[in-house]
PDB file of C-alpha atoms in Angstrom:
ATOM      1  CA  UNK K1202      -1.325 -27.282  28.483  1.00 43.00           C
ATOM      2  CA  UNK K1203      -4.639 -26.418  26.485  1.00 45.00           C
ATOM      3  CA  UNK K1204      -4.922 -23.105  28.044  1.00 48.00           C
ATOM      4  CA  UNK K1205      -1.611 -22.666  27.288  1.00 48.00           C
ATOM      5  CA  UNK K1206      -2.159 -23.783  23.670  1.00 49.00           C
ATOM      6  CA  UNK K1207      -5.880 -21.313  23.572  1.00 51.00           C
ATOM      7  CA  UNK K1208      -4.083 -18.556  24.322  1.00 49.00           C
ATOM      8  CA  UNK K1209      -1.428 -18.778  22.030  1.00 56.00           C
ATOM      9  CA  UNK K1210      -3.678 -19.389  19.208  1.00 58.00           C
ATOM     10  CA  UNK K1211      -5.587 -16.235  20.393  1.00 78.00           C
ATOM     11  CA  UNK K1212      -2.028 -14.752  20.019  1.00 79.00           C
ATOM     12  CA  UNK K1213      -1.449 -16.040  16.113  1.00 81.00           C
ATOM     13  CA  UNK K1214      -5.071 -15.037  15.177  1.00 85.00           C
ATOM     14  CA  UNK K1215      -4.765 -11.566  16.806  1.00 87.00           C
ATOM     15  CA  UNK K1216      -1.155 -11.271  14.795  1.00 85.00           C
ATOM     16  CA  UNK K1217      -2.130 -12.443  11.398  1.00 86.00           C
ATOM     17  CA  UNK K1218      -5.302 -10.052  11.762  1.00 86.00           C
ATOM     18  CA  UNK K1219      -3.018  -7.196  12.671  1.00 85.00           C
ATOM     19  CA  UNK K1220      -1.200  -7.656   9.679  1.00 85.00           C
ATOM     20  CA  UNK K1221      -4.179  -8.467   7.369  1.00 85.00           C
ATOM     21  CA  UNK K1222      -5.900  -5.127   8.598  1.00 81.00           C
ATOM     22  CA  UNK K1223      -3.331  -2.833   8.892  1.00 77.00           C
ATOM     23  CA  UNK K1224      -0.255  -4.236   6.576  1.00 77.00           C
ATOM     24  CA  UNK K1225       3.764  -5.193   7.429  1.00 78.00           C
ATOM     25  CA  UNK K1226       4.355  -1.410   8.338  1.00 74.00           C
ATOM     26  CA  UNK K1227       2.608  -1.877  10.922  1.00 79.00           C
ATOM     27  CA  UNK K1228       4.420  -4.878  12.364  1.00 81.00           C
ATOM     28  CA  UNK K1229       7.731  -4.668  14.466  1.00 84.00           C
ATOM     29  CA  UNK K1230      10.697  -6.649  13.899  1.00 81.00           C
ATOM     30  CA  UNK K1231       9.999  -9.753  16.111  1.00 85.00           C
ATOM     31  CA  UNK K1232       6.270 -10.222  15.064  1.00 87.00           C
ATOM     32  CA  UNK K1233       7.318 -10.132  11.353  1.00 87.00           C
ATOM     33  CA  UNK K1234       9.823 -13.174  11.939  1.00 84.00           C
ATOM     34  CA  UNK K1235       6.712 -14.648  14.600  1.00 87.00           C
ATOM     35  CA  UNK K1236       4.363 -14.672  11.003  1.00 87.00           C
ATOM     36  CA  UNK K1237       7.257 -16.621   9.105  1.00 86.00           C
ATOM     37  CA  UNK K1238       7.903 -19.190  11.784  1.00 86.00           C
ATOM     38  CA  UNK K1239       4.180 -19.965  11.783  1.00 84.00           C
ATOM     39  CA  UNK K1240       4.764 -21.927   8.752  1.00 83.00           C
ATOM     40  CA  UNK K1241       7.286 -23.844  10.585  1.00 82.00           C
ATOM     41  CA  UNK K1242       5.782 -24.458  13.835  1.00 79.00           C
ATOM     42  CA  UNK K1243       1.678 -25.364  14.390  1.00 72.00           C
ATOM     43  CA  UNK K1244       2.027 -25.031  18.059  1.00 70.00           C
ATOM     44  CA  UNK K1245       5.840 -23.685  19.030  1.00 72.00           C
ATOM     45  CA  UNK K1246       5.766 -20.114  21.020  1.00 75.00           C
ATOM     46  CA  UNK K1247       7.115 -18.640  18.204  1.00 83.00           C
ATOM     47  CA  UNK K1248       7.274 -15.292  19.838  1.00 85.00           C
ATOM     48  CA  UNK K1249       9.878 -16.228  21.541  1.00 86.00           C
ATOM     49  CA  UNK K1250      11.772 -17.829  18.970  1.00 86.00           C
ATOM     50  CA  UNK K1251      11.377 -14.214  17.407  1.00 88.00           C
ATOM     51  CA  UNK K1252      13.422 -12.233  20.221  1.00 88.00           C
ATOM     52  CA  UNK K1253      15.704 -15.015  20.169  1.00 89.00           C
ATOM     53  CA  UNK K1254      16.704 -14.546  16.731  1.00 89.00           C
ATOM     54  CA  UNK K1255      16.746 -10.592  17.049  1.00 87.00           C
ATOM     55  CA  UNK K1256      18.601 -11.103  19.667  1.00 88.00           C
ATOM     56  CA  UNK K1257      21.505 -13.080  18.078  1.00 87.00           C
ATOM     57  CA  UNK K1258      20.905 -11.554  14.398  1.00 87.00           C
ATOM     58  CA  UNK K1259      19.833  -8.108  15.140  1.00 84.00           C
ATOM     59  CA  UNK K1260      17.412  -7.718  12.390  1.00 83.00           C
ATOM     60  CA  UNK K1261      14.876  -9.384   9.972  1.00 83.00           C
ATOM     61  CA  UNK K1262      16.976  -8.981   7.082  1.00 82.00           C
ATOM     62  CA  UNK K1263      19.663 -10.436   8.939  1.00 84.00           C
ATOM     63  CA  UNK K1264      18.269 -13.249  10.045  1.00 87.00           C
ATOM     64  CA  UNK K1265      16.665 -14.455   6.700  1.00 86.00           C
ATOM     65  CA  UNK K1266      20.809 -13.692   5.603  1.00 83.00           C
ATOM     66  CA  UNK K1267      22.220 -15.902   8.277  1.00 85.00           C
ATOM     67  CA  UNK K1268      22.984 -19.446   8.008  1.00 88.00           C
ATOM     68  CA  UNK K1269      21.006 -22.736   9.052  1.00 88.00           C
ATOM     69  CA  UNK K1270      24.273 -24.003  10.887  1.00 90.00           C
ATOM     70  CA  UNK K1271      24.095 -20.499  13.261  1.00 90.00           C
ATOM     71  CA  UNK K1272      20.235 -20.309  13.354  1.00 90.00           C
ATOM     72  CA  UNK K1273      20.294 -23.823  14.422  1.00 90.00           C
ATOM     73  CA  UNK K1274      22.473 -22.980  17.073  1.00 91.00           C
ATOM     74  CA  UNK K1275      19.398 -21.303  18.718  1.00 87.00           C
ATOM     75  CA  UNK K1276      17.672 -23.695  21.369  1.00 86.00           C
ATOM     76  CA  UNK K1277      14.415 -24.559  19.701  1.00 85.00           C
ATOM     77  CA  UNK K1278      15.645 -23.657  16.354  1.00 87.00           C
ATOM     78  CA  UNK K1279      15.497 -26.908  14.066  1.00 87.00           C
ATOM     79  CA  UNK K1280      16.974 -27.517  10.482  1.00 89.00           C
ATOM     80  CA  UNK K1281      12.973 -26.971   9.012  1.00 88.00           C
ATOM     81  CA  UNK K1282      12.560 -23.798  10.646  1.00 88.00           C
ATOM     82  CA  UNK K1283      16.102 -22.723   9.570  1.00 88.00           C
ATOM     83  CA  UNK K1284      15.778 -24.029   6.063  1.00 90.00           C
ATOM     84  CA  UNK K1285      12.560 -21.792   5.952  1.00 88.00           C
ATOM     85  CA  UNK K1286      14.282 -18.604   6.789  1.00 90.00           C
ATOM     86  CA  UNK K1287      17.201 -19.034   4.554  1.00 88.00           C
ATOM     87  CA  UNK K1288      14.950 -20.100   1.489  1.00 89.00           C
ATOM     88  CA  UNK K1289      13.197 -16.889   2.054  1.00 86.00           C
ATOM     89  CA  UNK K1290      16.559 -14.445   2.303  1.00 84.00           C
ATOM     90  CA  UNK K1291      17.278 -16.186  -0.939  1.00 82.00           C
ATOM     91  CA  UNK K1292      13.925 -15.881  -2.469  1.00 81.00           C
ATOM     92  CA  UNK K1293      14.131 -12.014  -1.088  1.00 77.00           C
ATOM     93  CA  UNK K1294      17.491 -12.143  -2.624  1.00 72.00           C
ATOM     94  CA  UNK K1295      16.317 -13.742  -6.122  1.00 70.00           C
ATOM     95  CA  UNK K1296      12.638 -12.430  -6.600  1.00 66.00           C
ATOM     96  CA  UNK K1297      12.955  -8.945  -4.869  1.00 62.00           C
ATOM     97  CA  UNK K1298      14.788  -7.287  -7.330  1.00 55.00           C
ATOM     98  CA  UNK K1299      11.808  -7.560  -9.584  1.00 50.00           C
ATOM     99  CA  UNK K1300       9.691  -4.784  -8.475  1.00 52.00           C
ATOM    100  CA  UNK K1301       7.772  -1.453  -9.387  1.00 54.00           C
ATOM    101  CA  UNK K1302      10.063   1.506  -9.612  1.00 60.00           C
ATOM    102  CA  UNK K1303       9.430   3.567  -6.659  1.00 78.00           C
ATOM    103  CA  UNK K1304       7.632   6.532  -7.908  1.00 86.00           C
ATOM    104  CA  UNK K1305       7.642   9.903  -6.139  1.00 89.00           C
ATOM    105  CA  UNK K1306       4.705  12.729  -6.685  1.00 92.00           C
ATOM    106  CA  UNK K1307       5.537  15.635  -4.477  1.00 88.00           C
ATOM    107  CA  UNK K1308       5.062  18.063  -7.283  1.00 92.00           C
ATOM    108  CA  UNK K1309       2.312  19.216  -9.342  1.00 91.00           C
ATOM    109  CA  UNK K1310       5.096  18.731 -12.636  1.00 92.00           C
ATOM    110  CA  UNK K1311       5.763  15.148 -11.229  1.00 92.00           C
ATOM    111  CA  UNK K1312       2.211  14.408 -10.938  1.00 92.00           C
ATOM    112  CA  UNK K1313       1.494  15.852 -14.412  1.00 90.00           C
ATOM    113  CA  UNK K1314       4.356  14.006 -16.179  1.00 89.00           C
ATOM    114  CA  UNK K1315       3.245  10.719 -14.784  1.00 89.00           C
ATOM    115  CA  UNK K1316      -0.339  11.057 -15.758  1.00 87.00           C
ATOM    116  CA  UNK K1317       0.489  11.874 -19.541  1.00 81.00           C
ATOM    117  CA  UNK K1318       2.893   8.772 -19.375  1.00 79.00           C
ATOM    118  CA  UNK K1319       0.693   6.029 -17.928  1.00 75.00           C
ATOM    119  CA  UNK K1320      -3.003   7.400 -18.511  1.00 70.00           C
ATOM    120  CA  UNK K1321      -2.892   8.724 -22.439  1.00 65.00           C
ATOM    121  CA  UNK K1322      -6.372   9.894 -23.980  1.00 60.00           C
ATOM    122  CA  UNK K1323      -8.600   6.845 -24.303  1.00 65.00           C
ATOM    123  CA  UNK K1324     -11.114   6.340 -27.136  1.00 70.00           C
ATOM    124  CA  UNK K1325     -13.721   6.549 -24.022  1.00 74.00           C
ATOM    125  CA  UNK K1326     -13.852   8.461 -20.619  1.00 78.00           C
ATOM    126  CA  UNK K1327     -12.107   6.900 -17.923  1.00 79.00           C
ATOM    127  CA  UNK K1328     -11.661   7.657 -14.479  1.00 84.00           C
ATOM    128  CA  UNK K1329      -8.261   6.701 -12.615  1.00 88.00           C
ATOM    129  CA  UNK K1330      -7.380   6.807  -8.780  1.00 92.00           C
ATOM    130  CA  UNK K1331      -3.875   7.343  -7.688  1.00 93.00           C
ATOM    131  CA  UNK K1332      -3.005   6.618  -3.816  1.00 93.00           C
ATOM    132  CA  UNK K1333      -0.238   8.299  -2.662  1.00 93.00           C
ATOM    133  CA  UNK K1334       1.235   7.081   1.160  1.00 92.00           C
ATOM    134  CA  UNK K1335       2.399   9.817   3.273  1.00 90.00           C
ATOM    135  CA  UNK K1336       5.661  10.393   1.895  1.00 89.00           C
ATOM    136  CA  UNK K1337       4.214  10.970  -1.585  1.00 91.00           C
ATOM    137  CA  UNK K1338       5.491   7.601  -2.891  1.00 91.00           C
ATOM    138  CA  UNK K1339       3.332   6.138  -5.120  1.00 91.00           C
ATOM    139  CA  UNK K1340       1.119   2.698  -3.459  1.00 89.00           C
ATOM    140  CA  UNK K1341      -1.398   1.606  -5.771  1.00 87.00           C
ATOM    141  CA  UNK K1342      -3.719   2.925  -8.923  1.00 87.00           C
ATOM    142  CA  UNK K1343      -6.876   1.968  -9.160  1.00 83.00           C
ATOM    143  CA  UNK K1344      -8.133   2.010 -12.956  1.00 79.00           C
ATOM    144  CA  UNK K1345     -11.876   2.007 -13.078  1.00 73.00           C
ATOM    145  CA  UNK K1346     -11.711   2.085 -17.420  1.00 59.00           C
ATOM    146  CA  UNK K1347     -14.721   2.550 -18.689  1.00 58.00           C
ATOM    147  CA  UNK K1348     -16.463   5.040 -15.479  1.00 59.00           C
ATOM    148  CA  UNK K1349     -17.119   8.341 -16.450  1.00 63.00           C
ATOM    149  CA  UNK K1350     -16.245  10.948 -14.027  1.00 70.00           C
ATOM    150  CA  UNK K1351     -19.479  11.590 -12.569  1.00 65.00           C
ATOM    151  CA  UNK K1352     -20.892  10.914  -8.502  1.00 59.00           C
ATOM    152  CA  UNK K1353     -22.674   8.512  -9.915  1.00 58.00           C
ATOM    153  CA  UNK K1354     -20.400   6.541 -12.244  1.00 67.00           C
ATOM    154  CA  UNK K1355     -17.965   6.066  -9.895  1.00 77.00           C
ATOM    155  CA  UNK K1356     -17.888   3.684  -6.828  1.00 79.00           C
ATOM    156  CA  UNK K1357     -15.975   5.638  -3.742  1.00 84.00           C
ATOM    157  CA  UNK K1358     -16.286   2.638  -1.608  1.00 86.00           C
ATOM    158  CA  UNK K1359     -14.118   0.585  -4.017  1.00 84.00           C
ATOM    159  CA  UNK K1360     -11.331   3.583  -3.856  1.00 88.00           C
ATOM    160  CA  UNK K1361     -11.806   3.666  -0.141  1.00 91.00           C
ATOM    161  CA  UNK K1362     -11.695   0.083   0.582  1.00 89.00           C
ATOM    162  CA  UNK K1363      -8.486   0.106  -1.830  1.00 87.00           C
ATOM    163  CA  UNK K1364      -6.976   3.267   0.001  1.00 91.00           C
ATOM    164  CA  UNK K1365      -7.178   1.544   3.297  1.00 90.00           C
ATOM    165  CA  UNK K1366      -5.703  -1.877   2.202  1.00 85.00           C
ATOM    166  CA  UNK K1367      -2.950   0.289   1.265  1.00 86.00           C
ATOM    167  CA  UNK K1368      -2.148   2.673   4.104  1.00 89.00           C
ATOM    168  CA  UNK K1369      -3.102   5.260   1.907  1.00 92.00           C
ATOM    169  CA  UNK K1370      -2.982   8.746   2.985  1.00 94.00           C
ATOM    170  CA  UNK K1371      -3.660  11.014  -0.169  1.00 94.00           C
ATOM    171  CA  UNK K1372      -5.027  11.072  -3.425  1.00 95.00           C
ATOM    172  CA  UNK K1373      -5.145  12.288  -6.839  1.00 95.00           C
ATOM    173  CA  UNK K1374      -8.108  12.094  -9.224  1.00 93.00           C
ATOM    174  CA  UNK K1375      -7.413  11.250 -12.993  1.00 91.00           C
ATOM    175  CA  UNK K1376      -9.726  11.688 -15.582  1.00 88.00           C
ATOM    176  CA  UNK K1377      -9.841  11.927 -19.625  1.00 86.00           C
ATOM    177  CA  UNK K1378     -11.798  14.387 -22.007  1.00 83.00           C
ATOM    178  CA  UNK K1379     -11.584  11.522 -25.157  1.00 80.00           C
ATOM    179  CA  UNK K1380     -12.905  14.400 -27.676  1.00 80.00           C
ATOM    180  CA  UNK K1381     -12.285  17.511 -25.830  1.00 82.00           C
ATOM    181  CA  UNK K1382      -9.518  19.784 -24.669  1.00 84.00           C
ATOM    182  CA  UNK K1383      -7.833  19.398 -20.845  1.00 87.00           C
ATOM    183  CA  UNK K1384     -10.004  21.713 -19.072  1.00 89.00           C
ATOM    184  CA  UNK K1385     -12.659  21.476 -16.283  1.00 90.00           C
ATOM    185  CA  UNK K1386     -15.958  21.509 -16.318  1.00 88.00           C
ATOM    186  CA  UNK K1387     -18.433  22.768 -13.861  1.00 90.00           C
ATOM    187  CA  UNK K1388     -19.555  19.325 -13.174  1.00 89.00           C
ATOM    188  CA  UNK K1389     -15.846  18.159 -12.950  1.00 90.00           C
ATOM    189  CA  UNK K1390     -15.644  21.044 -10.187  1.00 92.00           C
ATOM    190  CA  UNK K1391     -18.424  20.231  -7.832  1.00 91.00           C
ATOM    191  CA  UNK K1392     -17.848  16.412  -8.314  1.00 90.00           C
ATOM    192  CA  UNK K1393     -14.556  16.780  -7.378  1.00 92.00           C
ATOM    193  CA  UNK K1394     -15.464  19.186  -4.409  1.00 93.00           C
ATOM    194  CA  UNK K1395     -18.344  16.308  -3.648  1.00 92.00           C
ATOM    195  CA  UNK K1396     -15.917  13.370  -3.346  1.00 92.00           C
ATOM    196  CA  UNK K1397     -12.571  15.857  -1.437  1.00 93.00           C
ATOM    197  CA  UNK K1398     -15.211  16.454   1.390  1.00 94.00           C
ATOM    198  CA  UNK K1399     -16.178  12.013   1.401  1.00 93.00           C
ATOM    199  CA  UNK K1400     -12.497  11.609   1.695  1.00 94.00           C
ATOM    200  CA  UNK K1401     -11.533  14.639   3.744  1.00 93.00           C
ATOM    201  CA  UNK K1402     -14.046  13.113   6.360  1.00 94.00           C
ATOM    202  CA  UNK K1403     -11.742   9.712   6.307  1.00 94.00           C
ATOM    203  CA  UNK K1404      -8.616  11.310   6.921  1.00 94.00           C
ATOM    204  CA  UNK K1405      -7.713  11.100   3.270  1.00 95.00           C
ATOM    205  CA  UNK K1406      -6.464  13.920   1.559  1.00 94.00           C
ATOM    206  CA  UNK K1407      -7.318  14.940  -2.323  1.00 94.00           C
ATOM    207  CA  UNK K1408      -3.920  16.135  -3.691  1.00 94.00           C
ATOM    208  CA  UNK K1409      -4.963  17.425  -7.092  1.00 95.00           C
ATOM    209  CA  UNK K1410      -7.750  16.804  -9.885  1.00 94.00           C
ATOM    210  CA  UNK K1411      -5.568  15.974 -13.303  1.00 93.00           C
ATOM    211  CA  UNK K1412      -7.920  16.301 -16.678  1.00 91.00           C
ATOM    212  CA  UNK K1413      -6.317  14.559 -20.043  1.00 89.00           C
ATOM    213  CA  UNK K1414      -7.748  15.828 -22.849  1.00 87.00           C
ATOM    214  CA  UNK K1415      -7.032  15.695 -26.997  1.00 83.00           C
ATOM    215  CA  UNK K1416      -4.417  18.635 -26.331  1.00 83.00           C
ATOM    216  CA  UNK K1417      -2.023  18.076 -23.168  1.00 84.00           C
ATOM    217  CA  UNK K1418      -2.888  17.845 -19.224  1.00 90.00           C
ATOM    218  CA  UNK K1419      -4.931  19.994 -17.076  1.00 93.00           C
ATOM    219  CA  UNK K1420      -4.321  19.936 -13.556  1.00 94.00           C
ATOM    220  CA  UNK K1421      -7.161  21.852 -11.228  1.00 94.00           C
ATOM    221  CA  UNK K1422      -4.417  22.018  -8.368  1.00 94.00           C
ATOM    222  CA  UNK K1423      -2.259  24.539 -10.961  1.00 93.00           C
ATOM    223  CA  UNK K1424      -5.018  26.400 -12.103  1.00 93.00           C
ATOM    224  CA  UNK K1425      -6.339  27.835  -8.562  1.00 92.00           C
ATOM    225  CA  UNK K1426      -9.747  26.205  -8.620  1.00 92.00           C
ATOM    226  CA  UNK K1427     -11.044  24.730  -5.400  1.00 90.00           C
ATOM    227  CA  UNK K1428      -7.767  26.134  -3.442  1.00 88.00           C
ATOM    228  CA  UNK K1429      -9.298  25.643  -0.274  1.00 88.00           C
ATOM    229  CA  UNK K1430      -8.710  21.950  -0.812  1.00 84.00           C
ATOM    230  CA  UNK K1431      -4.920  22.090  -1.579  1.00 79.00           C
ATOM    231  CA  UNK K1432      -3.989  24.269   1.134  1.00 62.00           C
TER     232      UNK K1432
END
């Protein structure tokens, strides 16, 4: 029994760490509902409580939908694990309308609209990451206020670390002229060429380089410089 019970703590530990490294996408049905049932079990096999409930349910969602009486009717199943899983589909059901609007930028107009909306001229220069996952939907800004634009200034292990948490897979580079026009400057260029090539090497792809200034938006992507990186 305490081999039994090592190995399937090895199993939890290598689970939750699965999910902590790489995020829910990368989870499959069962091994999401395994993670919930944790919380309801310290030493159950919970894996196989999973398939069980796939089995019976056929999905997540309609499992955390189904009621304790039927979940309960699952050998192993008891009123505190069902209880769990219901309070959840409500909570899902309550809480999960409250959200982010899902935000598309597959276009240089989209990209340039939503920069002017959510990153007006500031009274000093900013710098502003936006991670894009591989469909182009919008997964996390990071706002580093205050950071000029510069190789120095700004702190690519803190957009990296941030990309990755976030199963990142592009991004765009926002910055602000505070008392200038929208337009790039030679530094803005090779900086921009400098930090492409960091996260080119990670498998992270720069999208476009949008410049806020005093009179509109300036996008590098639109204006042909550094094509070879939006081919």
């Amino acid at each position: 029994m305490a081999n039994e019970h090592n190995l399937h703590k090895g199993h939890r530990q290598r689970l939750l760490k699965k999910y902590l490294e790489n995020g829910i996408q990368s989870l499959e049905e069962h091994e999401i509902l395994e993670i919930l049932l944790f919380f309801a079990f310290s030493r159950c096999n919970t894996n196989e409580l999973s398939h069980m409930l796939i089995e019976k349910f056929g999905s997540v969602s309609q499992v955390l939908n189904a009621s304790p009486k039927e979940m309960t009717e699952i050998n192993g199943v008891g009123e505190t694990a069902a209880a769990l899983l219901r309070f959840l589909g409500d909570f899902v059901d309550t809480y999960g309308k409250i959200k982010e609007p899902v935000i598309k930028l597959e276009s240089i107009e989209s990209v340039m609209t939503f920069c002017q909306e959510f990153f007006p001229n500031e009274d000093k220069e900013s710098c502003h990451f936006i991670l894009l996952d591989k469909r182009k939907y919008l997964a996390a800004c990071l706002n580093m206020t205050g950071c000029a634009f510069s190789l120095i200034s700004v702190d690519l292990k803190q957009v990296i670390s941030k990309a990755f948490n976030v199963n990142a897979s592009s991004v765009i580079i926002v910055h602000n002229h505070p008392d200038a026009a929208a337009s790039a400057s030679n530094n803005d260029v090779r900086y921009t060429r400098s930090m492409a090539e960091t996260f080119t090497s990670l498998s992270i792809s720069v999208v476009d380089h949008i410049i806020i200034g005093n009179d509109g938006c300036f996008s590098m992507r639109k204006a042909k410089l550094l094509e070879d990186l939006w081919s």
